[in-house]
Amino acid sequence: MFKKILIANRGEIAIRILRACRELGIGAVAVFSEADRASLHVRLADEAYPIGPSPSRESYLRIDKLMDVARRADCDALHPGYGFLAENPELARACLAAGITFIGPAAEAMEQMGSKTAARQLARRAGVLTVPGVVEPIEGLEKASQLARDTGFPVLLKAVAGGGGKGMRLVTGEAELPAAWRDASSEALNAFGDPRLYIEKYLDRPRHIEIQILADQHGHIVYLGERECSVQRRHQKVIEEAPSPVVDAPLRRAMGEAAVKLARAGGYTNAGTVEFLVDAARNFYFLEVNTRLQVEHPVTEAITGLDLVKLQVRIAAGEPLPFAQEDVAPRGHAIECRLYAEDPDNNFFPSPGTILARRVPSGPGIRLDDGVYPGWTVPTEYDPLLGKLIAWGADRGEALARMRRALEEYYVSGIRTNAGLFRRILADAEFARGEIHTRWLDEWLKAPAAATESGSARSPRSAAGVAGAKSEQAAGRQGSVEDAALLAAALWHLSKNGSSSIEGSAAEKPESRWKLEGRRAQLDRAPGR
Ligand code: MV4
């Protein structure tokens, strides 16, 4: 087993990985940018090393700096978390060259899945159904026009190097193609440095359902059931749950076996996710493979009782999977809400700032994976994810009830969060019935009040829509009154606790004593000392 793991990430996922290290008796080494000097992952780690200025280009995305720390701190493995360099084959290669184990699949597997057309070819070879369309990058507009007609409109132009909706354009007819081609191509070049596009038949309002897999280095591959991730806003997942309300045992088995076939054909190892689009008739089509641990992995952990991060570490260390497919017995239902420092009442604008007070939910079936503390300032330079709230219940009804209850307990002041949005979504009758698809949230946000009042009927431009906008403003006002009252209570509480607490609180003075102590103790230690 490894002695020391470099955690090449920040925030809640760095802490999640650190916790796995602790349980395995492995040293956890954190890295931090200037903006993250006082971040919780730094405080909790056994060692922490600076890797540069706040912009991630100059810190968390610098392979050379990460490898330098890994070598100097004598790490024998590296966990990339998600985002940043997690799916960059160059980091896996650099680790291999330095004799440090990369906790994830081989660089070659990441490369194959990184090209969406190569992944589609692999799926076809493995006998897994893909969305109709092409499996080769398209040469130019002329060819595209022919292939779009062959596929049949409406089609989607997608970036070969894509993912996450970037470089994607819907084309409903021949006339739209030239402009869409130009736009998608330049967006793809901008985002990925690769302008190549391919074509898929457009599916209307599919569900996004993904299969978690684990593959060891001895040819054992298992699937751990699915996650329903259809509640998304602009290609960002907002709520995930397991199992999916529409997947029964035979469909789970069919999707799981398809995912395993694909992983086997691609020589895949470690944890991975195979994404599918599922249409209204419950046909499933391969979409893409995520070659990393995902944000939403805790819902799978909740229903399987497995620790995915510890399993990733053990697989990377060469251990065989400690169980077989027939031992995987999902139980109950889990749901996750992604808590963001953003303002749903102001177009989801990021709301960085200093957290003044925070009350964490707990009790039966509740897990909070976050990376923040009162007095800490949410930096502006990264994704403003505060953490994830996960509720487990014996069935979907109990999981939803626990999530509603936990959201009532959750309280943060000093910044805006999207917790209120979750309270409203969890009160929606359509959501409660599991009647969701990939465009559900974007449509729901256009008429939230109509949705919560009637539960389903909504027409964004109707009178109900206008009334909805009004009541949302009222809710916003009520929210700030509530915030002010709670803020006053928190300040009063602080002032009651002795003279030093108010002057000494990080909310008042960023250079507080305890922060300085923390730095002295941990942050500025030079590697190797
Ligand atoms: C699609 C699709 C419909 N038909 N492909 C969006 C991001 C990228 N990963 C794939 N995406 C989609 N691909 C075909 N052929 C609809 C989407 C899509 C979507 C997919 C998953 C989750 C949310 C989504 C929101 C809008 C569109």
PDB file of N, CA, C and O and ligand atoms in Angstrom, residues 120 131-132 155-156 158 162-166 168 199-209 229-237 275-277 287-288 437-439 442, ligand 1:
ATOM      1  N   ARG A 120     -17.103   6.483 -29.338  1.00  0.00           N
ATOM      2  CA  ARG A 120     -18.267   5.925 -30.051  1.00  0.00           C
ATOM      3  C   ARG A 120     -17.867   4.690 -30.863  1.00  0.00           C
ATOM      4  O   ARG A 120     -18.607   3.710 -30.920  1.00  0.00           O
ATOM      5  N   VAL A 131     -25.990   6.717 -29.803  1.00  0.00           N
ATOM      6  CA  VAL A 131     -26.959   7.577 -30.468  1.00  0.00           C
ATOM      7  C   VAL A 131     -26.653   7.516 -31.966  1.00  0.00           C
ATOM      8  O   VAL A 131     -25.492   7.598 -32.360  1.00  0.00           O
ATOM      9  N   PRO A 132     -27.684   7.372 -32.849  1.00  0.00           N
ATOM     10  CA  PRO A 132     -27.423   7.337 -34.294  1.00  0.00           C
ATOM     11  C   PRO A 132     -26.621   8.559 -34.732  1.00  0.00           C
ATOM     12  O   PRO A 132     -26.792   9.641 -34.178  1.00  0.00           O
ATOM     13  N   VAL A 155     -30.449  17.393 -35.946  1.00  0.00           N
ATOM     14  CA  VAL A 155     -29.179  16.778 -35.535  1.00  0.00           C
ATOM     15  C   VAL A 155     -28.456  17.707 -34.563  1.00  0.00           C
ATOM     16  O   VAL A 155     -28.770  18.892 -34.466  1.00  0.00           O
ATOM     17  N   LEU A 156     -27.503  17.124 -33.856  1.00  0.00           N
ATOM     18  CA  LEU A 156     -26.629  17.922 -32.995  1.00  0.00           C
ATOM     19  C   LEU A 156     -25.232  17.884 -33.573  1.00  0.00           C
ATOM     20  O   LEU A 156     -24.732  16.801 -33.902  1.00  0.00           O
ATOM     21  N   LYS A 158     -21.514  18.155 -32.521  1.00  0.00           N
ATOM     22  CA  LYS A 158     -20.782  18.034 -31.266  1.00  0.00           C
ATOM     23  C   LYS A 158     -19.284  18.088 -31.517  1.00  0.00           C
ATOM     24  O   LYS A 158     -18.811  17.650 -32.568  1.00  0.00           O
ATOM     25  N   GLY A 162     -15.050  17.249 -27.183  1.00  0.00           N
ATOM     26  CA  GLY A 162     -16.024  17.924 -26.323  1.00  0.00           C
ATOM     27  C   GLY A 162     -16.409  17.245 -25.031  1.00  0.00           C
ATOM     28  O   GLY A 162     -15.666  16.456 -24.464  1.00  0.00           O
ATOM     29  N   GLY A 163     -17.605  17.555 -24.616  1.00  0.00           N
ATOM     30  CA  GLY A 163     -18.114  17.183 -23.314  1.00  0.00           C
ATOM     31  C   GLY A 163     -18.635  18.442 -22.654  1.00  0.00           C
ATOM     32  O   GLY A 163     -18.128  19.538 -22.911  1.00  0.00           O
ATOM     33  N   GLY A 164     -19.683  18.264 -21.850  1.00  0.00           N
ATOM     34  CA  GLY A 164     -20.196  19.407 -21.101  1.00  0.00           C
ATOM     35  C   GLY A 164     -20.936  20.434 -21.938  1.00  0.00           C
ATOM     36  O   GLY A 164     -21.182  21.539 -21.486  1.00  0.00           O
ATOM     37  N   GLY A 165     -21.300  20.067 -23.156  1.00  0.00           N
ATOM     38  CA  GLY A 165     -22.156  20.955 -23.944  1.00  0.00           C
ATOM     39  C   GLY A 165     -21.408  22.029 -24.730  1.00  0.00           C
ATOM     40  O   GLY A 165     -22.017  22.760 -25.501  1.00  0.00           O
ATOM     41  N   LYS A 166     -20.089  22.134 -24.525  1.00  0.00           N
ATOM     42  CA  LYS A 166     -19.319  23.145 -25.275  1.00  0.00           C
ATOM     43  C   LYS A 166     -19.098  22.674 -26.710  1.00  0.00           C
ATOM     44  O   LYS A 166     -18.815  21.515 -26.946  1.00  0.00           O
ATOM     45  N   MET A 168     -21.380  22.547 -28.942  1.00  0.00           N
ATOM     46  CA  MET A 168     -22.547  21.743 -29.335  1.00  0.00           C
ATOM     47  C   MET A 168     -23.604  22.673 -29.932  1.00  0.00           C
ATOM     48  O   MET A 168     -23.858  23.735 -29.379  1.00  0.00           O
ATOM     49  N   ILE A 199     -21.489  14.434 -35.895  1.00  0.00           N
ATOM     50  CA  ILE A 199     -22.951  14.606 -35.891  1.00  0.00           C
ATOM     51  C   ILE A 199     -23.648  13.470 -35.166  1.00  0.00           C
ATOM     52  O   ILE A 199     -23.278  12.300 -35.309  1.00  0.00           O
ATOM     53  N   GLU A 200     -24.635  13.832 -34.357  1.00  0.00           N
ATOM     54  CA  GLU A 200     -25.532  12.843 -33.746  1.00  0.00           C
ATOM     55  C   GLU A 200     -26.974  13.240 -34.019  1.00  0.00           C
ATOM     56  O   GLU A 200     -27.294  14.420 -34.092  1.00  0.00           O
ATOM     57  N   LYS A 201     -27.821  12.242 -34.131  1.00  0.00           N
ATOM     58  CA  LYS A 201     -29.263  12.491 -34.164  1.00  0.00           C
ATOM     59  C   LYS A 201     -29.647  13.147 -32.841  1.00  0.00           C
ATOM     60  O   LYS A 201     -29.179  12.746 -31.775  1.00  0.00           O
ATOM     61  N   TYR A 202     -30.505  14.182 -32.901  1.00  0.00           N
ATOM     62  CA  TYR A 202     -30.920  14.869 -31.687  1.00  0.00           C
ATOM     63  C   TYR A 202     -32.070  14.132 -31.017  1.00  0.00           C
ATOM     64  O   TYR A 202     -33.095  13.849 -31.635  1.00  0.00           O
ATOM     65  N   LEU A 203     -31.882  13.792 -29.741  1.00  0.00           N
ATOM     66  CA  LEU A 203     -32.950  13.178 -28.957  1.00  0.00           C
ATOM     67  C   LEU A 203     -33.642  14.271 -28.158  1.00  0.00           C
ATOM     68  O   LEU A 203     -32.973  15.104 -27.535  1.00  0.00           O
ATOM     69  N   ASP A 204     -34.971  14.278 -28.156  1.00  0.00           N
ATOM     70  CA  ASP A 204     -35.709  15.327 -27.469  1.00  0.00           C
ATOM     71  C   ASP A 204     -35.940  14.939 -26.005  1.00  0.00           C
ATOM     72  O   ASP A 204     -36.505  13.887 -25.730  1.00  0.00           O
ATOM     73  N   ARG A 205     -35.502  15.788 -25.113  1.00  0.00           N
ATOM     74  CA  ARG A 205     -35.717  15.599 -23.676  1.00  0.00           C
ATOM     75  C   ARG A 205     -35.383  14.200 -23.145  1.00  0.00           C
ATOM     76  O   ARG A 205     -36.216  13.565 -22.492  1.00  0.00           O
ATOM     77  N   PRO A 206     -34.171  13.745 -23.436  1.00  0.00           N
ATOM     78  CA  PRO A 206     -33.799  12.451 -22.857  1.00  0.00           C
ATOM     79  C   PRO A 206     -33.453  12.614 -21.382  1.00  0.00           C
ATOM     80  O   PRO A 206     -33.287  13.734 -20.901  1.00  0.00           O
ATOM     81  N   ARG A 207     -33.363  11.501 -20.681  1.00  0.00           N
ATOM     82  CA  ARG A 207     -32.796  11.519 -19.341  1.00  0.00           C
ATOM     83  C   ARG A 207     -31.305  11.258 -19.452  1.00  0.00           C
ATOM     84  O   ARG A 207     -30.855  10.580 -20.375  1.00  0.00           O
ATOM     85  N   HIS A 208     -30.554  11.814 -18.487  1.00  0.00           N
ATOM     86  CA  HIS A 208     -29.133  11.533 -18.391  1.00  0.00           C
ATOM     87  C   HIS A 208     -28.964  10.547 -17.240  1.00  0.00           C
ATOM     88  O   HIS A 208     -29.197  10.896 -16.085  1.00  0.00           O
ATOM     89  N   ILE A 209     -28.608   9.315 -17.580  1.00  0.00           N
ATOM     90  CA  ILE A 209     -28.427   8.288 -16.555  1.00  0.00           C
ATOM     91  C   ILE A 209     -27.052   7.668 -16.762  1.00  0.00           C
ATOM     92  O   ILE A 209     -26.684   7.312 -17.885  1.00  0.00           O
ATOM     93  N   CYS A 229     -29.089  11.824 -13.382  1.00  0.00           N
ATOM     94  CA  CYS A 229     -28.495  13.167 -13.306  1.00  0.00           C
ATOM     95  C   CYS A 229     -29.205  14.134 -14.252  1.00  0.00           C
ATOM     96  O   CYS A 229     -28.585  15.025 -14.839  1.00  0.00           O
ATOM     97  N   SER A 230     -30.502  13.971 -14.412  1.00  0.00           N
ATOM     98  CA  SER A 230     -31.218  14.780 -15.401  1.00  0.00           C
ATOM     99  C   SER A 230     -31.447  16.218 -14.966  1.00  0.00           C
ATOM    100  O   SER A 230     -31.691  17.079 -15.814  1.00  0.00           O
ATOM    101  N   VAL A 231     -31.407  16.475 -13.653  1.00  0.00           N
ATOM    102  CA  VAL A 231     -31.667  17.846 -13.191  1.00  0.00           C
ATOM    103  C   VAL A 231     -30.382  18.662 -13.320  1.00  0.00           C
ATOM    104  O   VAL A 231     -29.509  18.621 -12.478  1.00  0.00           O
ATOM    105  N   GLN A 232     -30.285  19.367 -14.442  1.00  0.00           N
ATOM    106  CA  GLN A 232     -29.106  20.146 -14.763  1.00  0.00           C
ATOM    107  C   GLN A 232     -29.513  21.538 -15.194  1.00  0.00           C
ATOM    108  O   GLN A 232     -30.589  21.745 -15.729  1.00  0.00           O
ATOM    109  N   ARG A 233     -28.603  22.480 -14.958  1.00  0.00           N
ATOM    110  CA  ARG A 233     -28.804  23.839 -15.446  1.00  0.00           C
ATOM    111  C   ARG A 233     -27.610  24.186 -16.327  1.00  0.00           C
ATOM    112  O   ARG A 233     -26.487  24.191 -15.858  1.00  0.00           O
ATOM    113  N   ARG A 234     -27.872  24.468 -17.572  1.00  0.00           N
ATOM    114  CA  ARG A 234     -26.822  24.793 -18.544  1.00  0.00           C
ATOM    115  C   ARG A 234     -25.668  23.800 -18.491  1.00  0.00           C
ATOM    116  O   ARG A 234     -24.508  24.173 -18.342  1.00  0.00           O
ATOM    117  N   HIS A 235     -26.015  22.523 -18.561  1.00  0.00           N
ATOM    118  CA  HIS A 235     -25.046  21.421 -18.582  1.00  0.00           C
ATOM    119  C   HIS A 235     -24.285  21.248 -17.269  1.00  0.00           C
ATOM    120  O   HIS A 235     -23.285  20.545 -17.223  1.00  0.00           O
ATOM    121  N   GLN A 236     -24.743  21.884 -16.214  1.00  0.00           N
ATOM    122  CA  GLN A 236     -24.157  21.669 -14.887  1.00  0.00           C
ATOM    123  C   GLN A 236     -25.159  20.882 -14.056  1.00  0.00           C
ATOM    124  O   GLN A 236     -26.300  21.309 -13.896  1.00  0.00           O
ATOM    125  N   LYS A 237     -24.720  19.737 -13.521  1.00  0.00           N
ATOM    126  CA  LYS A 237     -25.622  18.957 -12.687  1.00  0.00           C
ATOM    127  C   LYS A 237     -25.950  19.719 -11.412  1.00  0.00           C
ATOM    128  O   LYS A 237     -25.096  20.396 -10.848  1.00  0.00           O
ATOM    129  N   GLU A 275     -21.782   7.247 -19.338  1.00  0.00           N
ATOM    130  CA  GLU A 275     -23.005   8.049 -19.445  1.00  0.00           C
ATOM    131  C   GLU A 275     -23.885   7.542 -20.573  1.00  0.00           C
ATOM    132  O   GLU A 275     -23.400   7.233 -21.661  1.00  0.00           O
ATOM    133  N   PHE A 276     -25.189   7.531 -20.309  1.00  0.00           N
ATOM    134  CA  PHE A 276     -26.173   7.156 -21.319  1.00  0.00           C
ATOM    135  C   PHE A 276     -27.258   8.216 -21.401  1.00  0.00           C
ATOM    136  O   PHE A 276     -27.576   8.875 -20.410  1.00  0.00           O
ATOM    137  N   LEU A 277     -27.835   8.361 -22.602  1.00  0.00           N
ATOM    138  CA  LEU A 277     -29.083   9.100 -22.738  1.00  0.00           C
ATOM    139  C   LEU A 277     -30.184   8.047 -22.800  1.00  0.00           C
ATOM    140  O   LEU A 277     -30.033   7.025 -23.472  1.00  0.00           O
ATOM    141  N   LEU A 287     -23.332   7.638 -24.422  1.00  0.00           N
ATOM    142  CA  LEU A 287     -23.007   9.038 -24.682  1.00  0.00           C
ATOM    143  C   LEU A 287     -21.495   9.274 -24.579  1.00  0.00           C
ATOM    144  O   LEU A 287     -20.839   9.616 -25.536  1.00  0.00           O
ATOM    145  N   GLU A 288     -20.941   9.120 -23.379  1.00  0.00           N
ATOM    146  CA  GLU A 288     -19.497   9.263 -23.206  1.00  0.00           C
ATOM    147  C   GLU A 288     -19.049   8.619 -21.907  1.00  0.00           C
ATOM    148  O   GLU A 288     -19.877   8.209 -21.091  1.00  0.00           O
ATOM    149  N   HIS A 437     -36.259  15.369 -16.935  1.00  0.00           N
ATOM    150  CA  HIS A 437     -35.446  15.093 -18.116  1.00  0.00           C
ATOM    151  C   HIS A 437     -34.393  16.192 -18.199  1.00  0.00           C
ATOM    152  O   HIS A 437     -34.368  17.092 -17.332  1.00  0.00           O
ATOM    153  N   THR A 438     -33.520  16.122 -19.223  1.00  0.00           N
ATOM    154  CA  THR A 438     -32.360  17.016 -19.251  1.00  0.00           C
ATOM    155  C   THR A 438     -32.716  18.484 -19.474  1.00  0.00           C
ATOM    156  O   THR A 438     -31.876  19.347 -19.266  1.00  0.00           O
ATOM    157  N   ARG A 439     -33.960  18.778 -19.905  1.00  0.00           N
ATOM    158  CA  ARG A 439     -34.323  20.199 -20.067  1.00  0.00           C
ATOM    159  C   ARG A 439     -35.289  20.659 -18.986  1.00  0.00           C
ATOM    160  O   ARG A 439     -35.781  21.785 -18.999  1.00  0.00           O
ATOM    161  N   ASP A 442     -34.168  23.856 -16.707  1.00  0.00           N
ATOM    162  CA  ASP A 442     -34.149  25.110 -17.462  1.00  0.00           C
ATOM    163  C   ASP A 442     -35.574  25.591 -17.751  1.00  0.00           C
ATOM    164  O   ASP A 442     -35.865  26.777 -17.675  1.00  0.00           O
TER     165      ASP A 442
HETATM  166  C1  MV4 B   1     -27.402  15.007 -26.580  1.00  0.00           C
HETATM  167  C2  MV4 B   1     -28.721  15.423 -26.308  1.00  0.00           C
HETATM  168  C3  MV4 B   1     -29.707  15.004 -27.159  1.00  0.00           C
HETATM  169  N1  MV4 B   1     -29.400  14.224 -28.215  1.00  0.00           N
HETATM  170  N2  MV4 B   1     -27.147  14.235 -27.632  1.00  0.00           N
HETATM  171  C4  MV4 B   1     -25.215  17.756 -23.395  1.00  0.00           C
HETATM  172  C5  MV4 B   1     -23.830  17.709 -22.874  1.00  0.00           C
HETATM  173  C6  MV4 B   1     -23.182  16.555 -23.539  1.00  0.00           C
HETATM  174  N3  MV4 B   1     -22.471  15.783 -22.571  1.00  0.00           N
HETATM  175  C7  MV4 B   1     -24.252  15.793 -24.195  1.00  0.00           C
HETATM  176  N4  MV4 B   1     -25.451  16.564 -24.109  1.00  0.00           N
HETATM  177  C8  MV4 B   1     -26.570  16.195 -24.782  1.00  0.00           C
HETATM  178  N5  MV4 B   1     -26.373  15.375 -25.821  1.00  0.00           N
HETATM  179  C9  MV4 B   1     -28.122  13.866 -28.420  1.00  0.00           C
HETATM  180  N6  MV4 B   1     -27.846  13.113 -29.491  1.00  0.00           N
HETATM  181  C10 MV4 B   1     -28.944  16.222 -25.200  1.00  0.00           C
HETATM  182  C11 MV4 B   1     -27.872  16.618 -24.435  1.00  0.00           C
HETATM  183  C12 MV4 B   1     -28.194  17.449 -23.329  1.00  0.00           C
HETATM  184  C13 MV4 B   1     -27.946  17.039 -22.036  1.00  0.00           C
HETATM  185  C14 MV4 B   1     -27.351  15.824 -21.769  1.00  0.00           C
HETATM  186  C15 MV4 B   1     -27.115  15.419 -20.477  1.00  0.00           C
HETATM  187  C16 MV4 B   1     -27.488  16.242 -19.449  1.00  0.00           C
HETATM  188  C17 MV4 B   1     -28.074  17.460 -19.676  1.00  0.00           C
HETATM  189  C18 MV4 B   1     -28.318  17.871 -20.971  1.00  0.00           C
HETATM  190  C19 MV4 B   1     -28.918  19.092 -21.200  1.00  0.00           C
HETATM  191  C20 MV4 B   1     -29.153  19.486 -22.478  1.00  0.00           C
HETATM  192  C21 MV4 B   1     -28.788  18.673 -23.541  1.00  0.00           C
END
